């Protein structure tokens, strides 16, 4: 399955959150990346406006470097608004009701 998001060129901002380290506003919608315990799970899960879109095992070339140290920080208020609804989804699979409970990768 192909996703339009794979061809987009987001301008990532650092969130300061370990599980959800990068966010970008793309076409008026907010993207948030969750970094997963790779290779046990896909590298990234993309959430768009708080809803899981898909997982990817690598970083699509058009996305650049979501974890670049030069990414500007997201302002605190926007960060709280974006990440608040996602905080319960830090464990891989939790957003679909099947959170990973392996203490070595998601514990």
PDB file of C-alpha atoms in Angstrom:
ATOM      1  CA  UNK A   1       0.000   0.000   0.000  1.00  0.00           C
ATOM      2  CA  UNK A   2       1.300   3.440  -0.876  1.00  0.00           C
ATOM      3  CA  UNK A   3       0.853   6.473   1.328  1.00  0.00           C
ATOM      4  CA  UNK A   4       1.042  10.079   0.102  1.00  0.00           C
ATOM      5  CA  UNK A   5       2.907  10.927   3.314  1.00  0.00           C
ATOM      6  CA  UNK A   6       5.927   8.942   2.095  1.00  0.00           C
ATOM      7  CA  UNK A   7       6.554  11.564  -0.608  1.00  0.00           C
ATOM      8  CA  UNK A   8       5.963  14.646   1.553  1.00  0.00           C
ATOM      9  CA  UNK A   9       8.894  16.754   2.746  1.00  0.00           C
ATOM     10  CA  UNK A  10       8.114  17.635   6.367  1.00  0.00           C
ATOM     11  CA  UNK A  11      10.121  20.231   8.254  1.00  0.00           C
ATOM     12  CA  UNK A  12      10.701  18.365  11.492  1.00  0.00           C
ATOM     13  CA  UNK A  13      10.787  20.031  14.868  1.00  0.00           C
ATOM     14  CA  UNK A  14      12.209  18.468  18.007  1.00  0.00           C
ATOM     15  CA  UNK A  15       9.588  17.741  20.656  1.00  0.00           C
ATOM     16  CA  UNK A  16      11.936  16.872  23.519  1.00  0.00           C
ATOM     17  CA  UNK A  17       9.957  13.661  24.151  1.00  0.00           C
ATOM     18  CA  UNK A  18      11.778  10.318  24.094  1.00  0.00           C
ATOM     19  CA  UNK A  19       8.995   8.255  22.499  1.00  0.00           C
ATOM     20  CA  UNK A  20       7.640  10.984  20.188  1.00  0.00           C
ATOM     21  CA  UNK A  21      10.780  12.911  19.227  1.00  0.00           C
ATOM     22  CA  UNK A  22       9.693  14.724  16.062  1.00  0.00           C
ATOM     23  CA  UNK A  23       6.678  16.648  14.811  1.00  0.00           C
ATOM     24  CA  UNK A  24       5.917  18.671  11.700  1.00  0.00           C
ATOM     25  CA  UNK A  25       3.023  20.672  10.331  1.00  0.00           C
ATOM     26  CA  UNK A  26       2.332  19.421   6.808  1.00  0.00           C
ATOM     27  CA  UNK A  27      -0.486  20.862   4.755  1.00  0.00           C
ATOM     28  CA  UNK A  28      -2.231  22.209   7.849  1.00  0.00           C
ATOM     29  CA  UNK A  29      -2.110  18.852   9.627  1.00  0.00           C
ATOM     30  CA  UNK A  30       0.226  17.877  12.449  1.00  0.00           C
ATOM     31  CA  UNK A  31       2.439  14.838  12.069  1.00  0.00           C
ATOM     32  CA  UNK A  32       4.075  13.192  15.079  1.00  0.00           C
ATOM     33  CA  UNK A  33       6.589  10.359  14.848  1.00  0.00           C
ATOM     34  CA  UNK A  34       6.885   7.672  17.471  1.00  0.00           C
ATOM     35  CA  UNK A  35      10.231   5.930  17.484  1.00  0.00           C
ATOM     36  CA  UNK A  36       9.847   2.217  18.138  1.00  0.00           C
ATOM     37  CA  UNK A  37      12.236  -0.494  19.346  1.00  0.00           C
ATOM     38  CA  UNK A  38      13.745  -1.449  16.009  1.00  0.00           C
ATOM     39  CA  UNK A  39      14.239  -4.214  14.791  1.00  0.00           C
ATOM     40  CA  UNK A  40      11.662  -5.841  17.097  1.00  0.00           C
ATOM     41  CA  UNK A  41       9.096  -3.378  15.721  1.00  0.00           C
ATOM     42  CA  UNK A  42       9.057  -0.991  12.744  1.00  0.00           C
ATOM     43  CA  UNK A  43      11.376   1.986  13.211  1.00  0.00           C
ATOM     44  CA  UNK A  44       8.639   4.652  13.053  1.00  0.00           C
ATOM     45  CA  UNK A  45       4.899   5.003  13.552  1.00  0.00           C
ATOM     46  CA  UNK A  46       3.378   8.102  11.981  1.00  0.00           C
ATOM     47  CA  UNK A  47       0.432   9.802  13.673  1.00  0.00           C
ATOM     48  CA  UNK A  48      -1.434  12.518  11.759  1.00  0.00           C
ATOM     49  CA  UNK A  49      -3.634  14.821  13.839  1.00  0.00           C
ATOM     50  CA  UNK A  50      -3.443  12.279  16.663  1.00  0.00           C
ATOM     51  CA  UNK A  51      -4.473   9.253  14.584  1.00  0.00           C
ATOM     52  CA  UNK A  52      -2.105   6.427  13.649  1.00  0.00           C
ATOM     53  CA  UNK A  53      -1.503   6.332   9.881  1.00  0.00           C
ATOM     54  CA  UNK A  54       1.137   3.639   9.357  1.00  0.00           C
ATOM     55  CA  UNK A  55       4.444   2.100  10.409  1.00  0.00           C
ATOM     56  CA  UNK A  56       7.642   2.195   8.401  1.00  0.00           C
ATOM     57  CA  UNK A  57      10.859   0.211   8.822  1.00  0.00           C
ATOM     58  CA  UNK A  58      13.016   3.057   7.575  1.00  0.00           C
ATOM     59  CA  UNK A  59      12.978   6.789   7.114  1.00  0.00           C
ATOM     60  CA  UNK A  60      11.583   7.690   3.686  1.00  0.00           C
ATOM     61  CA  UNK A  61      14.155   9.773   1.751  1.00  0.00           C
ATOM     62  CA  UNK A  62      11.767  12.723   1.373  1.00  0.00           C
ATOM     63  CA  UNK A  63      11.463  12.963   5.169  1.00  0.00           C
ATOM     64  CA  UNK A  64      15.098  13.964   5.637  1.00  0.00           C
ATOM     65  CA  UNK A  65      16.436  13.476   9.153  1.00  0.00           C
ATOM     66  CA  UNK A  66      13.656  13.631  11.747  1.00  0.00           C
ATOM     67  CA  UNK A  67      16.185  13.338  14.589  1.00  0.00           C
ATOM     68  CA  UNK A  68      18.607  15.943  13.289  1.00  0.00           C
ATOM     69  CA  UNK A  69      20.261  17.871  16.122  1.00  0.00           C
ATOM     70  CA  UNK A  70      19.694  21.011  14.058  1.00  0.00           C
ATOM     71  CA  UNK A  71      15.877  20.602  14.072  1.00  0.00           C
ATOM     72  CA  UNK A  72      14.325  23.611  15.801  1.00  0.00           C
ATOM     73  CA  UNK A  73      12.402  22.870  18.981  1.00  0.00           C
ATOM     74  CA  UNK A  74       8.635  22.796  19.001  1.00  0.00           C
ATOM     75  CA  UNK A  75       7.182  25.462  21.269  1.00  0.00           C
ATOM     76  CA  UNK A  76       6.024  24.100  24.636  1.00  0.00           C
ATOM     77  CA  UNK A  77       2.318  24.901  24.199  1.00  0.00           C
ATOM     78  CA  UNK A  78       2.074  23.223  20.788  1.00  0.00           C
ATOM     79  CA  UNK A  79       4.066  20.276  22.120  1.00  0.00           C
ATOM     80  CA  UNK A  80       1.611  19.767  24.988  1.00  0.00           C
ATOM     81  CA  UNK A  81      -1.357  19.973  22.614  1.00  0.00           C
ATOM     82  CA  UNK A  82       0.136  17.511  20.138  1.00  0.00           C
ATOM     83  CA  UNK A  83       1.648  15.002  22.522  1.00  0.00           C
ATOM     84  CA  UNK A  84      -0.990  15.000  25.265  1.00  0.00           C
ATOM     85  CA  UNK A  85      -3.422  12.720  23.405  1.00  0.00           C
ATOM     86  CA  UNK A  86      -0.561  10.416  22.321  1.00  0.00           C
ATOM     87  CA  UNK A  87       1.155   9.816  25.657  1.00  0.00           C
ATOM     88  CA  UNK A  88      -0.848   6.652  26.322  1.00  0.00           C
ATOM     89  CA  UNK A  89       0.479   5.276  23.027  1.00  0.00           C
ATOM     90  CA  UNK A  90       4.193   5.203  23.847  1.00  0.00           C
ATOM     91  CA  UNK A  91       4.347   1.378  23.676  1.00  0.00           C
ATOM     92  CA  UNK A  92       4.253  -0.101  20.194  1.00  0.00           C
ATOM     93  CA  UNK A  93       0.751  -1.332  19.344  1.00  0.00           C
ATOM     94  CA  UNK A  94      -0.972   0.506  22.185  1.00  0.00           C
ATOM     95  CA  UNK A  95      -2.821   2.746  19.725  1.00  0.00           C
ATOM     96  CA  UNK A  96      -4.651  -0.333  18.373  1.00  0.00           C
ATOM     97  CA  UNK A  97      -5.302  -1.885  21.791  1.00  0.00           C
ATOM     98  CA  UNK A  98      -2.433  -4.392  21.652  1.00  0.00           C
ATOM     99  CA  UNK A  99       0.544  -2.823  23.460  1.00  0.00           C
ATOM    100  CA  UNK A 100       3.854  -4.650  23.391  1.00  0.00           C
ATOM    101  CA  UNK A 101       4.597  -5.888  26.892  1.00  0.00           C
ATOM    102  CA  UNK A 102       8.068  -7.303  26.250  1.00  0.00           C
ATOM    103  CA  UNK A 103      10.266  -5.767  28.970  1.00  0.00           C
ATOM    104  CA  UNK A 104      13.319  -5.879  26.699  1.00  0.00           C
ATOM    105  CA  UNK A 105      11.918  -3.783  23.873  1.00  0.00           C
ATOM    106  CA  UNK A 106       8.944  -1.845  25.230  1.00  0.00           C
ATOM    107  CA  UNK A 107       9.174  -2.317  28.986  1.00  0.00           C
TER     108      UNK A 107
END
